[in-house]
Short mmCIF file of C-alpha atoms in Angstrom, two decimals:
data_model
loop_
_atom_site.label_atom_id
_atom_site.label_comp_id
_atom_site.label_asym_id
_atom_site.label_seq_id
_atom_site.Cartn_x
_atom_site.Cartn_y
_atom_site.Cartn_z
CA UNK X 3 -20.74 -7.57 32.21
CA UNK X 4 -19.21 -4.81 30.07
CA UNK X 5 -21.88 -5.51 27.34
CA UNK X 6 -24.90 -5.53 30.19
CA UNK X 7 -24.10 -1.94 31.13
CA UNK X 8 -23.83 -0.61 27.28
CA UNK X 9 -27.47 -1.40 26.66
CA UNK X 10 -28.27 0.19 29.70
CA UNK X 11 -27.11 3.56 28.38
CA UNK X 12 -29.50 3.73 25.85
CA UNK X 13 -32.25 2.82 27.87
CA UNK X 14 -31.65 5.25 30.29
CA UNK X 15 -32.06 8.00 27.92
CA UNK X 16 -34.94 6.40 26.47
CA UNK X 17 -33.20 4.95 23.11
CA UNK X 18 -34.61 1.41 21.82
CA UNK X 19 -32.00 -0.63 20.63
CA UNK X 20 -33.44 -2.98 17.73
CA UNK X 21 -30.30 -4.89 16.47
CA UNK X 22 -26.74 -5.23 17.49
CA UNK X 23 -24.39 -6.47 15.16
CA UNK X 24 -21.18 -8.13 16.50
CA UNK X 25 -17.97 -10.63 15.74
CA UNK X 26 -19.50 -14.45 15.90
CA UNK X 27 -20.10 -14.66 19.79
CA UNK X 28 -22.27 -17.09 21.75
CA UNK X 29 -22.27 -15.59 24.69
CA UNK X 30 -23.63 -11.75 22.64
CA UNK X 31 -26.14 -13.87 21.26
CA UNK X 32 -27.55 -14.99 24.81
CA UNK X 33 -27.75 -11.58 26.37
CA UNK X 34 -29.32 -10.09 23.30
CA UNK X 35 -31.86 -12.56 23.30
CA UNK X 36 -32.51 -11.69 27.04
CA UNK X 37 -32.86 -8.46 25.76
CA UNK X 38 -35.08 -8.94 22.97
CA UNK X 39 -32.52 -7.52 20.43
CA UNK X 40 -31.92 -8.97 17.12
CA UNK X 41 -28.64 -10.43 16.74
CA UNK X 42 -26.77 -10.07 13.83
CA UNK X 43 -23.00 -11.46 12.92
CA UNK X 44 -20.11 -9.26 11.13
CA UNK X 45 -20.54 -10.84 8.13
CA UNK X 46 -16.32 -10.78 7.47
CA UNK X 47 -15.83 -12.77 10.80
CA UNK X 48 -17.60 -15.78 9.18
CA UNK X 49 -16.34 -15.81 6.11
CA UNK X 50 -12.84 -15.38 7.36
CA UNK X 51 -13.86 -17.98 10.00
CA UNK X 52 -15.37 -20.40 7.51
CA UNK X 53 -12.06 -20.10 5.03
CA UNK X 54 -9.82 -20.93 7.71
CA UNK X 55 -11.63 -24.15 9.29
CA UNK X 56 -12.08 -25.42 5.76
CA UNK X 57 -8.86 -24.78 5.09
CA UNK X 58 -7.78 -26.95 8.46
CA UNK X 59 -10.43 -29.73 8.54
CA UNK X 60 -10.08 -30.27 4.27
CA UNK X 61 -7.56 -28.59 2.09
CA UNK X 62 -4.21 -28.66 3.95
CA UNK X 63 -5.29 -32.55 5.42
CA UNK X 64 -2.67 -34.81 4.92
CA UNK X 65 -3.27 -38.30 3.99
CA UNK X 66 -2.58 -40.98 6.75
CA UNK X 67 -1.49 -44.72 6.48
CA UNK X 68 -5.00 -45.98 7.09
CA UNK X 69 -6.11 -43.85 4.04
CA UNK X 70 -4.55 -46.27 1.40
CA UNK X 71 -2.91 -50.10 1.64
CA UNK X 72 1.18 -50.17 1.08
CA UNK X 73 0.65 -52.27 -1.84
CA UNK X 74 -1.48 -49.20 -3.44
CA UNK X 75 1.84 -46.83 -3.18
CA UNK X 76 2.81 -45.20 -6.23
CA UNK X 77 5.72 -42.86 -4.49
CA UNK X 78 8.72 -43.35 -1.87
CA UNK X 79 6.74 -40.33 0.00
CA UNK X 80 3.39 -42.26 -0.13
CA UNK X 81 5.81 -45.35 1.49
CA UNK X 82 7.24 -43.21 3.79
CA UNK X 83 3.51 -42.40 5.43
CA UNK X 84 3.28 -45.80 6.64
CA UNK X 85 4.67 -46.97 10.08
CA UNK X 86 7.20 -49.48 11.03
CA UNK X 87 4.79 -52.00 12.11
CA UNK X 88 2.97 -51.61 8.90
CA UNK X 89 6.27 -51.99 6.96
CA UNK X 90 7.41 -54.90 8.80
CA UNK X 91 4.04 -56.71 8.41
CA UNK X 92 3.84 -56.23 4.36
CA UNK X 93 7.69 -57.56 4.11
CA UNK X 94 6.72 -60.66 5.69
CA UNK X 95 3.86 -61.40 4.00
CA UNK X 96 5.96 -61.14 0.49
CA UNK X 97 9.01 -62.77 2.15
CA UNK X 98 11.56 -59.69 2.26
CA UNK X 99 13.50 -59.19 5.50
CA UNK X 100 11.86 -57.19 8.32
CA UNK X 101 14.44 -55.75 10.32
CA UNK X 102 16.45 -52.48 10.20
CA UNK X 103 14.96 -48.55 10.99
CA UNK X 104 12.10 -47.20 9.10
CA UNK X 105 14.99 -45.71 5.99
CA UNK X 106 15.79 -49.45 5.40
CA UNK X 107 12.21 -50.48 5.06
CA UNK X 108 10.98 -48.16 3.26
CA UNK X 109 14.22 -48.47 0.99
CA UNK X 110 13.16 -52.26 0.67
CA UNK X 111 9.59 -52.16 0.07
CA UNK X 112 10.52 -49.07 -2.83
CA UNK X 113 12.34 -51.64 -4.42
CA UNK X 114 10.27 -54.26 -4.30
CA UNK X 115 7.29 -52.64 -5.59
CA UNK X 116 9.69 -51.19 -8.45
CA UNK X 117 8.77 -47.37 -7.05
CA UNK X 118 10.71 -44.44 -9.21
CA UNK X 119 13.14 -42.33 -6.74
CA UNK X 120 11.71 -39.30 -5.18
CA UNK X 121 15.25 -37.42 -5.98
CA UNK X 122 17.97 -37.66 -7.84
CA UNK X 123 20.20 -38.88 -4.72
CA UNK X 124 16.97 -40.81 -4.03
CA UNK X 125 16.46 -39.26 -0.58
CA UNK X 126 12.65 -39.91 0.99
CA UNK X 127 10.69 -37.19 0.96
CA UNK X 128 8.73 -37.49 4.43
CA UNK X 129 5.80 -35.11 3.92
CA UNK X 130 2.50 -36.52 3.73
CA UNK X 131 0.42 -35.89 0.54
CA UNK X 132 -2.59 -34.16 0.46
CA UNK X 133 -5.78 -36.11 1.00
CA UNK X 134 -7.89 -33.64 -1.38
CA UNK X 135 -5.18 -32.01 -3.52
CA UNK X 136 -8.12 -30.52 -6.17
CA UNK X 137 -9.52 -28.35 -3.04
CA UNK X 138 -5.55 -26.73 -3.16
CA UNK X 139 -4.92 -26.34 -6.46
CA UNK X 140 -8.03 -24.37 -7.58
CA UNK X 141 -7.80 -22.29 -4.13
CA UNK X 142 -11.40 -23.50 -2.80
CA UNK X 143 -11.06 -22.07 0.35
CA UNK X 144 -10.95 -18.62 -0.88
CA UNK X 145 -13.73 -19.21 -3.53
CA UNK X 146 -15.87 -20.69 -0.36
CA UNK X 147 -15.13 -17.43 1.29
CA UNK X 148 -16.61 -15.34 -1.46
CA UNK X 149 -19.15 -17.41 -2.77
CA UNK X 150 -20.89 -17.20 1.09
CA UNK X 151 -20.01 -13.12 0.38
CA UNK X 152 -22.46 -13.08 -2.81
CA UNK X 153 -24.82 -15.42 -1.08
CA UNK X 154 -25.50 -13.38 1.78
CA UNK X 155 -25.45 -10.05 0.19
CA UNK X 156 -28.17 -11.74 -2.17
CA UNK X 157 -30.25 -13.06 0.51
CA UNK X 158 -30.65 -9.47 2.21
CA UNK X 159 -31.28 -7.74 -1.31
CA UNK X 160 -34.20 -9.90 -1.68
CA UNK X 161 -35.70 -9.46 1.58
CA UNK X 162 -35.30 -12.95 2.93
CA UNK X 163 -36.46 -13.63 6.46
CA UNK X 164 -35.98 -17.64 6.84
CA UNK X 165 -32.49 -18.44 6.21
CA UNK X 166 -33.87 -21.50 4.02
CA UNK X 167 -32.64 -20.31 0.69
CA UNK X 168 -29.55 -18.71 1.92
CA UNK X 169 -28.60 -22.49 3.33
CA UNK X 170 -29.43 -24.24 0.04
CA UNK X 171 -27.28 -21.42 -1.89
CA UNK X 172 -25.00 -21.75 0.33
CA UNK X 173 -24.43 -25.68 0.32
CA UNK X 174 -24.90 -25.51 -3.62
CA UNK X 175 -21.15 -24.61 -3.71
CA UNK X 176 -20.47 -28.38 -3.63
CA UNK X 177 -22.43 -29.32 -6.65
CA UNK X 178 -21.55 -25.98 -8.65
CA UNK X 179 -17.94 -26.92 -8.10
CA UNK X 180 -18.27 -30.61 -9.86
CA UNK X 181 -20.86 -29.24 -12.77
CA UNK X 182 -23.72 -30.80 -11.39
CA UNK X 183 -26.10 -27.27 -12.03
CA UNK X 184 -29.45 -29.01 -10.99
CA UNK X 185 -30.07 -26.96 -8.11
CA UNK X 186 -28.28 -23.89 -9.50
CA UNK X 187 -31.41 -24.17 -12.21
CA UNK X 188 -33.70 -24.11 -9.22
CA UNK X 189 -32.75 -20.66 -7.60
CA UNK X 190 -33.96 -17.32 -8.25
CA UNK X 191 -33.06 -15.35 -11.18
CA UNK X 192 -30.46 -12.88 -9.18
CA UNK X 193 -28.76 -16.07 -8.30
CA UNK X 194 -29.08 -18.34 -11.33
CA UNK X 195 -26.07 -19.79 -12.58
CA UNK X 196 -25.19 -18.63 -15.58
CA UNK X 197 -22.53 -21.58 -16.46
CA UNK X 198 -25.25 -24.40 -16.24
CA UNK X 199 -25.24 -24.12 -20.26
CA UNK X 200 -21.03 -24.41 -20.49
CA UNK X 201 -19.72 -27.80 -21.73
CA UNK X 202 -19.39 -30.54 -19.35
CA UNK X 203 -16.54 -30.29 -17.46
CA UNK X 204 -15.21 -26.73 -18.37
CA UNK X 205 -13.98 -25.00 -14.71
CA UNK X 206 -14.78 -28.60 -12.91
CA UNK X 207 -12.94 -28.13 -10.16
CA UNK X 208 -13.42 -31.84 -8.72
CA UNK X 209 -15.38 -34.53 -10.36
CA UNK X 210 -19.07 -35.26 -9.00
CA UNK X 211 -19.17 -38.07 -6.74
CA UNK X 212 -15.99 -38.39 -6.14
CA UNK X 213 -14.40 -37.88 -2.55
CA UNK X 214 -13.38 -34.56 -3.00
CA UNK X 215 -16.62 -33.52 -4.02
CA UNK X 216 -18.28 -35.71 -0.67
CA UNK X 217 -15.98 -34.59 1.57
CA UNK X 218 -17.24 -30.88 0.72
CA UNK X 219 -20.63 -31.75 0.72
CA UNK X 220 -19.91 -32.70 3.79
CA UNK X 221 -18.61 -30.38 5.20
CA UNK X 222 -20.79 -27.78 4.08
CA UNK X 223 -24.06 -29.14 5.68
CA UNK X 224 -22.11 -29.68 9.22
CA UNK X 225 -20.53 -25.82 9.41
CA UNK X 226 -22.97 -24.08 7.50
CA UNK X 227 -26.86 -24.69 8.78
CA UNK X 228 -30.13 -22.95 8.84
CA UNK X 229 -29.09 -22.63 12.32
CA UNK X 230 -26.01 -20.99 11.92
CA UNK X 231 -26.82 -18.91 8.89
CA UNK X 232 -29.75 -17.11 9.96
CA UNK X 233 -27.48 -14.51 11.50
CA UNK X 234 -26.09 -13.77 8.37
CA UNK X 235 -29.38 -12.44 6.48
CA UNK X 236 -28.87 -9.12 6.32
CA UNK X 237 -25.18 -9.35 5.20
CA UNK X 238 -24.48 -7.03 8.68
CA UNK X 239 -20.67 -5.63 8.55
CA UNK X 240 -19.08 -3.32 10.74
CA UNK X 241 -15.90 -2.15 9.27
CA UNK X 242 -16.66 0.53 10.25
CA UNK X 243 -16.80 0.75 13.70
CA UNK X 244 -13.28 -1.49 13.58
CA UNK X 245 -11.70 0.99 11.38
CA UNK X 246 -12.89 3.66 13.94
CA UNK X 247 -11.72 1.99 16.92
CA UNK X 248 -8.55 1.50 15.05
CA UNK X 249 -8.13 5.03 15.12
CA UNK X 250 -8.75 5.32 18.65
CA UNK X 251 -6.09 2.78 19.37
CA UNK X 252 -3.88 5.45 18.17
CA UNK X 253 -4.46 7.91 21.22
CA UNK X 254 -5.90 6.03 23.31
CA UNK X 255 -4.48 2.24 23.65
CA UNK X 256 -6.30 -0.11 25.20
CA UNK X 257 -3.08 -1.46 27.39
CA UNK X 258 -2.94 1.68 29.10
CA UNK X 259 -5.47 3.76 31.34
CA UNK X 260 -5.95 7.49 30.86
CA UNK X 261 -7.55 8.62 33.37
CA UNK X 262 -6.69 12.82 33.16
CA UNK X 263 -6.77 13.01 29.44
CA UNK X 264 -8.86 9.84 28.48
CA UNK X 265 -11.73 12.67 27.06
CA UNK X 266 -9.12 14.61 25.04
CA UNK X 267 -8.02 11.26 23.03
CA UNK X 268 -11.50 10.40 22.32
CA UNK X 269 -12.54 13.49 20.84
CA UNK X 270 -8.18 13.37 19.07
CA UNK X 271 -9.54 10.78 17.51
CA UNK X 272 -12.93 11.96 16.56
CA UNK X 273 -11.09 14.58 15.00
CA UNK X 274 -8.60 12.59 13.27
CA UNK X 275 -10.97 10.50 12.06
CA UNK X 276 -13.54 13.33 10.32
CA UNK X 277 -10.71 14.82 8.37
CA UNK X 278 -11.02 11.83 5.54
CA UNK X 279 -14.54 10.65 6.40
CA UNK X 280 -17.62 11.04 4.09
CA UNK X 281 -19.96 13.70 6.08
CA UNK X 282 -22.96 11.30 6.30
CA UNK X 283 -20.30 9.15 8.77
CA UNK X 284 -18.84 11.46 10.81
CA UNK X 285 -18.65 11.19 14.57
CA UNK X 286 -19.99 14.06 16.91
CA UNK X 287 -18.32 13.87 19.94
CA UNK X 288 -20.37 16.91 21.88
CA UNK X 289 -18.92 16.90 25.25
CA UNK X 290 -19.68 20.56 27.18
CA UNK X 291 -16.32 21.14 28.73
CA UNK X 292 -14.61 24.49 29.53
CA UNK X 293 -12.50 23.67 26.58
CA UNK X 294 -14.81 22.40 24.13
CA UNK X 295 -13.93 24.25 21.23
CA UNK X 296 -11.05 22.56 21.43
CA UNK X 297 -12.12 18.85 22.33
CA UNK X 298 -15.28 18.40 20.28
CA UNK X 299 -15.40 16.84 16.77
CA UNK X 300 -16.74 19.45 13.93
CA UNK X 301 -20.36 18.98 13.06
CA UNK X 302 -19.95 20.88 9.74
CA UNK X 303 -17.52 21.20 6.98
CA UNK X 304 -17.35 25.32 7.59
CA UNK X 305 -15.90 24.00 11.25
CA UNK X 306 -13.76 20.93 9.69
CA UNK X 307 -12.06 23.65 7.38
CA UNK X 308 -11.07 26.12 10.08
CA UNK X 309 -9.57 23.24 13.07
CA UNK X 310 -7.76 20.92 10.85
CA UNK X 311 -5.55 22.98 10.21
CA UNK X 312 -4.73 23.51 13.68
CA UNK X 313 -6.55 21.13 16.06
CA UNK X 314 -3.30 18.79 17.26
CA UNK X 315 -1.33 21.50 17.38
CA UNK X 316 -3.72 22.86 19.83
CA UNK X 317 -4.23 20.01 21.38
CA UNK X 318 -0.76 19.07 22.15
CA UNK X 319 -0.42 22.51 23.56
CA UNK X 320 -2.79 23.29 25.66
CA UNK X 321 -3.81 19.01 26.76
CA UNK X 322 -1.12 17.24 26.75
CA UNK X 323 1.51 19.50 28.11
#
């Protein structure tokens, strides 16, 4: 495996390798633990992860007909949910004619339940309501995604080494959302909530107890866990490394194979990279070549300022031709 014979680099020239930090992988987290290297998660990947699961399993869910009864409609569109069957069944049972397609019914049953028109040329509007539309209209799934953000970065200021706290922070959204603050009173002072004093029911975004406010309870203890949120304590992020590889995508693409000038694009894009990059995160690509000077990434500002200027030109010249 391509990952197997990158740690064995290292170890060949007598480097220890103490953590590794990658995107959320299961099978990186097996062969590190072979290893004995700690495993750490891209701390982006979750959140982005965790936004767009909640976003799929709660905030864009769409009621169904077993959710409500059709006597409980307050819409056409809410009538419209239910299926033929279902129509058919609640016209006989109040004595109203059961045949005709699913427009007819739900015409029927609109009437009889008295049900205001959904338009003004009364058409049926056939989309499904939300099931939870509180979590949509205050944008919850992008909150979620920053409130694990502060969390995390929290957890590895203090120092934490259990991912205990970080889980019960973490899960506190759900009761910080409905302005239940008992556990918010409980945390340390970096993370104390400093609304617990507001007036009841001033940014509520749900109300406590309610289903909204279970459903993300919920949902919170099943996707986020002591298990899974241990990797997460040292708020690991490597932008960095994407933003360089980025670059490298840029002369070298990863469709094609280079096998002449594969060197040259790798130290292109050392290059490339250096001219707008603090010093203390430059690359040195030191490759001893008989065209080095040419191929290497500057070590030094004194060498940045004299082969910027000048390095693709010279590059394009005398490689690539």
């Amino acid at each position: 495996m391509a990952l197997e014979q990158a740690l064995m680099t290292p170890k060949q020239k007598g480097l220890t390798i103490e953590e590794v930090v990658h995107d959320d992988n299961a099978s990186v987290d097996a062969i590190l633990t072979q290893h004995g290297i700690l495993s750490s998660k891209d701390l982006w990947h979750k959140c982005k992860n965790i936004m767009s699961k909640f976003k799929e399993v709660l905030q864009e869910k769409r009621r169904t007909s077993s959710d409500c009864s059709v006597e409980a409609a307050t819409t056409i569109a809410q009538v419209a949910v239910f299926s033929i069957q279902q129509l058919k069944d609640f016209c006989k049972e109040n004595g109203l004619p059961g045949t005709g397609h699913k427009l007819q019914l739900v015409q029927r049953v609109s009437l009889f339940l008295n049900l205001p028109k959904s338009g003004a040329s009364g058409e049926i509007q056939r989309q499904r309501p939300l099931c939870y539309p509180e979590l949509a209209a205050h944008d919850i799934a992008y909150k979620l995604k920053s409130w694990i953000y502060t969390c995390a970065k929290n957890a590895a200021a203090r120092g934490d080494t259990t991912p205990k706290m970080l889980t019960v922070d973490v899960q506190n959204a759900a009761d910080h959302w409905a302005i239940n603050h008992n556990t918010c009173r409980t945390l340390p002072g970096v993370r104390k909530c400093v609304v617990e004093n507001w007036p009841q029911g001033r940014d509520c975004k749900y109300p406590e107890g309610g289903e909204t406010h279970k459903a993300v309870k919920a949902f919170l203890k099943k996707y986020l866990t002591e298990n899974k949120m241990k990797f997460y304590l040292r708020a690991r992020e490597n932008f960095i490394s994407e933003t360089f590889h980025s670059v490298i995508n840029k002369y070298a693409m990863k469709r094609i194979h280079f096998d002449a000038s594969h060197t040259a694009r790798l130290a292109c894009a050392a290059l490339d990279w250096n001219e707008n990059i603090h010093p203390e995160d430059r690359v040195v690509y030191n490759r001893v070549s008989d065209d080095t000077a040419v191929r290497r990434c500057a070590r030094t500002n004194r060498d940045l300022v004299t082969r910027t200027a000048i390095w693709k030109a010279q590059l394009k010249s005398r490689v690539f031709a």
